[in-house]
Each structure stands twice: as C-alpha cells, then as structure tokens.
Coordinates of C-alpha atoms in Angstrom, one line a residue:
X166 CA 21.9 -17.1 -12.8
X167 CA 20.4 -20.0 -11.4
X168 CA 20.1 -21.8 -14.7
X169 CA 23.8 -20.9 -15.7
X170 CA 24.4 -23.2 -11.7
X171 CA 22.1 -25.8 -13.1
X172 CA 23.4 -25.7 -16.5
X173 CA 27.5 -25.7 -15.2
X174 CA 26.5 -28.7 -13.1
X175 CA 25.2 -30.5 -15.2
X176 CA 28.1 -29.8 -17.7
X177 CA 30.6 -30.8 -14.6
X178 CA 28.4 -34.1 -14.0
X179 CA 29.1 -35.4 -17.4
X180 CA 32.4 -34.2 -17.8
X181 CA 33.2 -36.0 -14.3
X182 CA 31.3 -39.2 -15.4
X183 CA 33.5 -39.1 -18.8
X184 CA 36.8 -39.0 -16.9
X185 CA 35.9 -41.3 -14.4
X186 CA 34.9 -43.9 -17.6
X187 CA 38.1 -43.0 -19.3
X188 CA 40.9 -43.7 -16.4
X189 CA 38.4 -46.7 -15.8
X190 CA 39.0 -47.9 -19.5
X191 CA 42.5 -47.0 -19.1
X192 CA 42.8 -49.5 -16.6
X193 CA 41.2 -52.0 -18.1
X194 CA 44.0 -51.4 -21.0
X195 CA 46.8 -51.7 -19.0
X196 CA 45.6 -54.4 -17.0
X197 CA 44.8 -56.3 -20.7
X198 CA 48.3 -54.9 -21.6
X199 CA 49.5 -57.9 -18.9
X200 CA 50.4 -61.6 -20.1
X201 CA 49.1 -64.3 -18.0
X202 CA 49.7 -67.9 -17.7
X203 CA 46.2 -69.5 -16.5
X204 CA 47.7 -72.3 -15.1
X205 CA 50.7 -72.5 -12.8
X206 CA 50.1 -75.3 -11.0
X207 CA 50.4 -79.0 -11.5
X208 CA 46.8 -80.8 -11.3
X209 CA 46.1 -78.3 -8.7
X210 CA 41.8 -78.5 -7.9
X211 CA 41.7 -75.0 -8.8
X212 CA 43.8 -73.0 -11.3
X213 CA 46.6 -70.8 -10.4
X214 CA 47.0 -68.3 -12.5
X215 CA 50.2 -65.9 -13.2
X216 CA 50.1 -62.1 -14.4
X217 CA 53.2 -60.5 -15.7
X218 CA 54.4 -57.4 -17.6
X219 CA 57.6 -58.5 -19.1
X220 CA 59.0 -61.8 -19.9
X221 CA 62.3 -61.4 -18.2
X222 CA 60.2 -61.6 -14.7
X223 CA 58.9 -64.6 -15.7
X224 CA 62.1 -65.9 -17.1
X225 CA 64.2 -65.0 -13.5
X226 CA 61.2 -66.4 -12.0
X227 CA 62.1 -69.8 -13.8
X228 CA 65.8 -69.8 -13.1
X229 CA 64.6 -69.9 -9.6
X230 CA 61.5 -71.9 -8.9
X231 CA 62.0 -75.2 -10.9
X232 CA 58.4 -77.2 -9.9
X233 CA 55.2 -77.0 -8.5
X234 CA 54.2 -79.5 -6.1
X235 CA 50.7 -79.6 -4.3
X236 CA 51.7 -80.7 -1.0
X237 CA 55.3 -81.1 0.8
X238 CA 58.2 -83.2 -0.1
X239 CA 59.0 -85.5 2.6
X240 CA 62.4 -87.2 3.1
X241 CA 62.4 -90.9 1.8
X242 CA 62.7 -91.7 5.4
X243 CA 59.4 -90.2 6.5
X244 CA 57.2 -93.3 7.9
X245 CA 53.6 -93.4 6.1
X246 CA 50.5 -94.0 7.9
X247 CA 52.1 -94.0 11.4
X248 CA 48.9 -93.3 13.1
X249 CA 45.9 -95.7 13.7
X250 CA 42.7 -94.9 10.9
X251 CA 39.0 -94.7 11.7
X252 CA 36.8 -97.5 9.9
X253 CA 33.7 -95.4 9.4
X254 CA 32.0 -96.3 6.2
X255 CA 30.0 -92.9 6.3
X256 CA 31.3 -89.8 6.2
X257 CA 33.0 -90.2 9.4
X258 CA 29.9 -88.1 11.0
X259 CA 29.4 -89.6 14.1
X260 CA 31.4 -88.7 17.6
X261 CA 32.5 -92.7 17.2
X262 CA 34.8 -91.7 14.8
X263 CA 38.2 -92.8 15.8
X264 CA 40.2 -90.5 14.3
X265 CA 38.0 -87.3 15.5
X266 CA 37.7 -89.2 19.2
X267 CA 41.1 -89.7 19.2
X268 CA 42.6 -86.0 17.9
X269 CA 39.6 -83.9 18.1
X270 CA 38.0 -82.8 15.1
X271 CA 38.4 -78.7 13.8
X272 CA 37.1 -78.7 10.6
X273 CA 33.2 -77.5 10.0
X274 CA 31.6 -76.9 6.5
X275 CA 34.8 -77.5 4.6
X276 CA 36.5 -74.9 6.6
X277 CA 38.3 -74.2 10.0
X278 CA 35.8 -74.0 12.7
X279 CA 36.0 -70.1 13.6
X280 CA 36.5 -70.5 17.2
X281 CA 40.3 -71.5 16.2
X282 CA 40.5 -68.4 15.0
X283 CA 40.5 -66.1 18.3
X284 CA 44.0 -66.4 18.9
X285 CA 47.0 -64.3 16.9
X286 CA 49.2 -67.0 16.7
X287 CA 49.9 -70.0 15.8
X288 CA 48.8 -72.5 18.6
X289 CA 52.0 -74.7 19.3
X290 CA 50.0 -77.2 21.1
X291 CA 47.8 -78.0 18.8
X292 CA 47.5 -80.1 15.7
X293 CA 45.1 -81.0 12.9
X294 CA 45.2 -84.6 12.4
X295 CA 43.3 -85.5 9.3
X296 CA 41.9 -89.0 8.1
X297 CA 44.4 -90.7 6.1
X298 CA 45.1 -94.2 4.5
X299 CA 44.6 -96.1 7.0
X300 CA 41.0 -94.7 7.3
X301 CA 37.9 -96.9 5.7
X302 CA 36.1 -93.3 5.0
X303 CA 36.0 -91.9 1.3
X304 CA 38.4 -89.1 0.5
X305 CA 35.9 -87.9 -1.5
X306 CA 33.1 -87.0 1.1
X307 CA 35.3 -86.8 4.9
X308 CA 34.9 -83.7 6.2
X309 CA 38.0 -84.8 7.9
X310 CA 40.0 -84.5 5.0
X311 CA 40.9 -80.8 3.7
X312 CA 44.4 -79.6 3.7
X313 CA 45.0 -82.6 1.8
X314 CA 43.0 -81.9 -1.6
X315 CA 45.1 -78.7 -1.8
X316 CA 44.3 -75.7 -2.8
X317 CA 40.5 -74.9 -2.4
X318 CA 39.7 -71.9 -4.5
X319 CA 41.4 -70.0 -7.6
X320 CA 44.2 -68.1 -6.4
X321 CA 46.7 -65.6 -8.8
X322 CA 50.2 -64.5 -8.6
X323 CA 51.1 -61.3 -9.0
X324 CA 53.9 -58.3 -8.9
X325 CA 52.8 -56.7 -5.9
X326 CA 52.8 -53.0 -5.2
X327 CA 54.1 -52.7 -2.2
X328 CA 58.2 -53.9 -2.9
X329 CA 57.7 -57.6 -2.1
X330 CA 58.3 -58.9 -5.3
X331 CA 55.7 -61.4 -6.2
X332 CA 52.8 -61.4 -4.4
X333 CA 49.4 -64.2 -4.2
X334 CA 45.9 -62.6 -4.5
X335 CA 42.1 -64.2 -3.9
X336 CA 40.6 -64.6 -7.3
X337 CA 37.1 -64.7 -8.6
X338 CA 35.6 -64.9 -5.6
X339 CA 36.0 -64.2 -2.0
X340 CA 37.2 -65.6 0.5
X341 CA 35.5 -66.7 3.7
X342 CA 36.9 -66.8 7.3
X343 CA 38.1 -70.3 8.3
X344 CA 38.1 -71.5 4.7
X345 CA 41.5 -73.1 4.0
X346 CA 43.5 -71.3 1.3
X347 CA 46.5 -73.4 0.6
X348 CA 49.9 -75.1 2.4
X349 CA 53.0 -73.6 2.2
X350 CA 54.3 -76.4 0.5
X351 CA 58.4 -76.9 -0.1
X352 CA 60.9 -79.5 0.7
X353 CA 60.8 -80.6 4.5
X354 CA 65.0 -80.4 5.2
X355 CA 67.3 -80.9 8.3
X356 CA 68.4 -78.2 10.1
X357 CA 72.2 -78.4 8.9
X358 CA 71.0 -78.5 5.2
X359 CA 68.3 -75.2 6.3
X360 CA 71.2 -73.5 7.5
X361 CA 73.4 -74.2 4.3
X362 CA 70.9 -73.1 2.2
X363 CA 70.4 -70.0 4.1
X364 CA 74.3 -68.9 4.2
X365 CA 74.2 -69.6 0.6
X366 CA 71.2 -67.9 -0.2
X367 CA 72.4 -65.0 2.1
X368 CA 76.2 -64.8 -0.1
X369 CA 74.4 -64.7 -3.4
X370 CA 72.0 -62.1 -1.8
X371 CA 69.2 -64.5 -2.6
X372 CA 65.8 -64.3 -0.7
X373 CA 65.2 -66.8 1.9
X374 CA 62.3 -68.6 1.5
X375 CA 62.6 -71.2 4.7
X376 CA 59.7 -71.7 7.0
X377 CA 60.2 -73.2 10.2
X378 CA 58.0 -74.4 12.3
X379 CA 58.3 -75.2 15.6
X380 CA 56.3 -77.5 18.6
X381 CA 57.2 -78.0 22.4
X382 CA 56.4 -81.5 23.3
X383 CA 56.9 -81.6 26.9
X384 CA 61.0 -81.1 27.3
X385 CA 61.5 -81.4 23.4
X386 CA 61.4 -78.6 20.7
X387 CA 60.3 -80.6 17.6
X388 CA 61.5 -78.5 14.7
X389 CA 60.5 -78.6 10.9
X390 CA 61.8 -76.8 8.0
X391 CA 59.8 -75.8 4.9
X392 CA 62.2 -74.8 1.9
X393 CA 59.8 -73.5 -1.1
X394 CA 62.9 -71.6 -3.0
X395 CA 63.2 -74.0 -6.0
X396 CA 59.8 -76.5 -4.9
X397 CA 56.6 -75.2 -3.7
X398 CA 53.7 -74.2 -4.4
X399 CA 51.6 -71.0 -4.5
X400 CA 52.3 -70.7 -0.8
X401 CA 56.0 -69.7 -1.5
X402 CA 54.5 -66.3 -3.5
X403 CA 52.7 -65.4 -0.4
X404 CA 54.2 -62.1 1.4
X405 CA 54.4 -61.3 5.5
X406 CA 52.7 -59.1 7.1
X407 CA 52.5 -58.1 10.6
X408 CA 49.2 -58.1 10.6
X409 CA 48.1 -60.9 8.4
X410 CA 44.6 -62.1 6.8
X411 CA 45.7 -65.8 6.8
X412 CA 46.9 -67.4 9.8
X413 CA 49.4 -71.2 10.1
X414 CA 48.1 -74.0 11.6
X415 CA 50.3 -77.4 11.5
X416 CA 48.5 -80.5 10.3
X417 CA 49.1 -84.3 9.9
X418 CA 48.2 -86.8 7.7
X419 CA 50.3 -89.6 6.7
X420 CA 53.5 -88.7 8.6
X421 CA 54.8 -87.5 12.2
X422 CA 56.1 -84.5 10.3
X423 CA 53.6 -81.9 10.2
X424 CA 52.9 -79.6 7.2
X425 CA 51.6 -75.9 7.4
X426 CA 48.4 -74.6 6.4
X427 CA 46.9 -71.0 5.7
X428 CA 43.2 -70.5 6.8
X429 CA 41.9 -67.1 6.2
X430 CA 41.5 -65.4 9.7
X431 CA 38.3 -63.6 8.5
X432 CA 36.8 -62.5 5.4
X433 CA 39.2 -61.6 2.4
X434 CA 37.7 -59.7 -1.0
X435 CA 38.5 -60.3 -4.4
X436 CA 42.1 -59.8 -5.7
X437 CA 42.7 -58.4 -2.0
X438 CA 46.6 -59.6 -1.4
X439 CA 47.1 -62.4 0.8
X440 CA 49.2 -62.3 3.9
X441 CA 50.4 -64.2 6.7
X442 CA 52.7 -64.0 10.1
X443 CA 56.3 -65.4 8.6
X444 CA 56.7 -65.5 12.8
X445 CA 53.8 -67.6 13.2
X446 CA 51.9 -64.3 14.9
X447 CA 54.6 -65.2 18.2
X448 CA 56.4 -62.1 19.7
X449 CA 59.5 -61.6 18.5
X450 CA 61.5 -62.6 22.1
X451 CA 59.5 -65.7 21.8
X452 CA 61.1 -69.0 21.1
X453 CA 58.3 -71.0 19.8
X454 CA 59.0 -69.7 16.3
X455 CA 61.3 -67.3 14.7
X456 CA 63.2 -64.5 16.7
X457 CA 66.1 -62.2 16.9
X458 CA 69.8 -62.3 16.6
X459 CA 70.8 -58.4 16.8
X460 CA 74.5 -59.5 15.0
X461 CA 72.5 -60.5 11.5
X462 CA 71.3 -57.5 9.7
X463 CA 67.4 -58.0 9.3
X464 CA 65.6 -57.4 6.2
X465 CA 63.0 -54.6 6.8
X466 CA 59.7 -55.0 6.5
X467 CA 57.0 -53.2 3.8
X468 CA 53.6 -54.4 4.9
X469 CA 52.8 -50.8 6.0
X470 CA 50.8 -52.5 8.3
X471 CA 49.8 -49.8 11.6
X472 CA 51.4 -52.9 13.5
X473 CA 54.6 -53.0 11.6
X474 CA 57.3 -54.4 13.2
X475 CA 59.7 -52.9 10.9
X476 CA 61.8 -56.0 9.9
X477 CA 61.0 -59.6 9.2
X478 CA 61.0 -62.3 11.3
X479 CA 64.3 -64.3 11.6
X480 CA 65.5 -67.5 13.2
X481 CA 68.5 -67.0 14.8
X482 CA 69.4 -70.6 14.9
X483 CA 70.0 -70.3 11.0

C-alpha cells in the first residue's frame, strides 16, 4: 500500500510538471501568436515597442494618433530660455551651481531623490527646474538634466486586460523607485481650444486624452493643458489608476510652461502595467487639479484598485 502512495505521487508529480510545461508553452504560442512593431517612437533613447493581435487595432490606432513626439509641443509664442543658466564647466557638482542654488536641485543618481516621493500627490508648489541652454554644463554628463533626454528605459504598449484599451508596460527590466519613466508629452493648448476639443471628442464619443495641470502662484491659478489625442508620446497609452505606481511632477526647462513628468513612486517589475493619478493624486473636491461636475456623466473607472474611486477624474471647467 505504501508503494502504490509513493508510486501515485510520483505519477501525479510528473503528470503535474507536464501540464504546468504545456499551458506554459501554450503561452509562449500565443504570446508569439502577437505582431509587434519594435519601434514606435521617433529617435526615442530607448525603444518603444507595440504588441498587437489584429491589424485593425493597429489600423484605428493610426486614424487616431498621427506622430510621436519625445517632448511637448509648445505654442510658437512660448519664450525660450527665459531663465538665467549656470556656467559650471563640470558637471554642475558643486552647491555653487546657479541653477541648483537658485531652484533647488531633486534629482540623485539619474533619478528623483526618494524623499519627493512621500507625498500622494502631486506637489503644486513645487517645480523641477532643469539646466537648459543657457547653461555652460554638458547635456551629456548634468545630473541636472533628465526629463529632458526622454524616455529612460524600454517601455511596450500593449492591449490591456483590464477594459482600458491600450495600456504601457515596463519592459526588460525593472523599474526602480524615483527613476523617471517618461513625460506625458502632447500639444500644450489654451483653454478655449481644450474645451473645443473636449465637446468634440465627447459628440463623437471619442476618449479624452487632455491633462491639465494646474499651479497656485500666490492669487493666480496658472493652468496648462496637455492634449496627446493625435501627438504624444508613450505617455498618452498610460492608464489611471487610483492608486498609481508612477506619480506627476511638473518641470521646466526652456519655457515658463511646465511639462509633466512620471517617476515611479516605488519599485515596478517587468511587464507590470504602468499607472498614474489622471487627478494628480488631489481629492476629488480639491481645486488644484481635476474635480467634479455632478451634471456631466463620469466615465467609470476599472483600475480595480481597493482605493477605487469608481469614476475618473474630470475637470469641470471643460
């Protein structure tokens, strides 16, 4: 009897080990079954690469998003260099720096430094200035230049699970907390033309892609509005959740107009989806970012996240 135990084991052990290997291989088929494109992006540092089962996804996705751009589209208008350089000749190192003296400096090993980090929302009062033109330092080696360079590691698009559509995923690596990921990078537009494009996109029952970001300087609310629908870049694939892995901060360069950039609020594993806050992490009754108008039916919300807020932010201004 206690053979015929060891003996049925043994038979279930292998039997288990061959069903596990054949849904693995099965996996592996369908997932070879996919088309990719290993390249999306246009000179990006890293590859951005696209995974699809038919072609008629990829051919609505191109009636839709027309080009790739690594960093925003500013108006014509927008003033370059409007901010005083540093003129270190090193790699702007030293606590003499003008530019780091001057703005503060948040950057630490190529990444965000962590402490940044602690809060759940964006920080309104705060903005990452980085070396630009008018700086003597090498764009190369400045520590003080990141968001810049664009997107820092391989990234893929992909049709997510979950009913978002398209979704953005870390790939071939990990990713580390504080490491930048990638702007969310679109035309900057007025208000009036974001609101245009909204309605429109709202009549057509379009998505609405529209990110806007919003500061209080003193008495002022300074507003920006990101529109990645038809220009962007990998950003735009990026879904919401309410309880994101990648968290907005707003930095400058050349321009008053800030951009927004997605740092990993702690550690993200391979091909684990990316995420961030459409709401900037705010409450919802909060102004500083995007809130509720009760008269607009709101689009629900499927990041099955235990935090869920059940729909996605809006901005009732729109």
């Amino acid at each position: 009897m206690c053979k015929f135990f060891i003996g049925f084991s043994y038979f279930i052990y292998h039997v288990s080990r061959f069903f596990l290997h054949f849904f693995s291989m099965t996996e592996s088929i369908k997932e070879s079954r996919k088309s990719v494109i290993e390249d999306i992006s246009d000179g990006e540092r890293f590859s951005i690469s696209l995974i699809y089962d038919e072609v008629k996804e990829l051919e609505e996705l191109r009636n839709i998003f027309y080009k790739y751009v690594k960093n925003c589209v500013l108006p014509s208008t927008a003033s370059s260099s409007y901010y005083d350089g540093c003129d270190c000749e090193d790699d702007c190192g030293s606590e003499d720096c003008g530019c780091k003296s001057t703005h503060g400096f948040f950057y630490v090993s190529r990444g965000l430094n962590t402490i940044f980090l602690q809060s759940t929302s964006i920080l309104p009062n705060i903005s990452i200035y980085e070396c630009n033109s008018n700086c003597s330092c090498s764009p190369s080696i400045c520590p003080n230049r990141l968001t810049q360079h664009g997107v820092s590691l391989p990234l893929q698009v992909f049709k997510s699970d979950s009913g978002c559509g398209w979704g953005v995923r870390s790939h071939m690596r990990k990713i580390r907390k504080g490491e930048f990921v990638c702007e969310y990078a679109g035309e900057i537009i007025k208000t009036d033309e974001a609101r245009r494009r909204w309605i429109t996109a709202k009549e057509k029952n379009e998505d609405n892609y529209i990110l806007c970001l919003k500061e209080h300087v003193q008495d002022r609310v300074l507003r920006t509005n990101i529109d990645p629908t038809h220009i962007g870049n990998v950003g735009r694939f990026i879904n919401h959740s309410c309880d994101p892995n990648l968290q907005i901060f707003l930095t400058r360069i050349n321009s008053l107009i800030p951009t927004a950039a997605l740092f990993a609020k702690r550690d993200i594993e391979i091909n684990e989806e990316l995420s961030f806050d459409y709401a900037g992490g705010m409450n919802d009754n909060n102004d500083n970012m995007q809130e509720i108008n009760t008269n607009v039916e709101r689009k629900k919300c499927l990041c099955g996240s235990q935090y869920c807020k059940k729909y996605l932010p809006f901005d009732q201004s729109l």
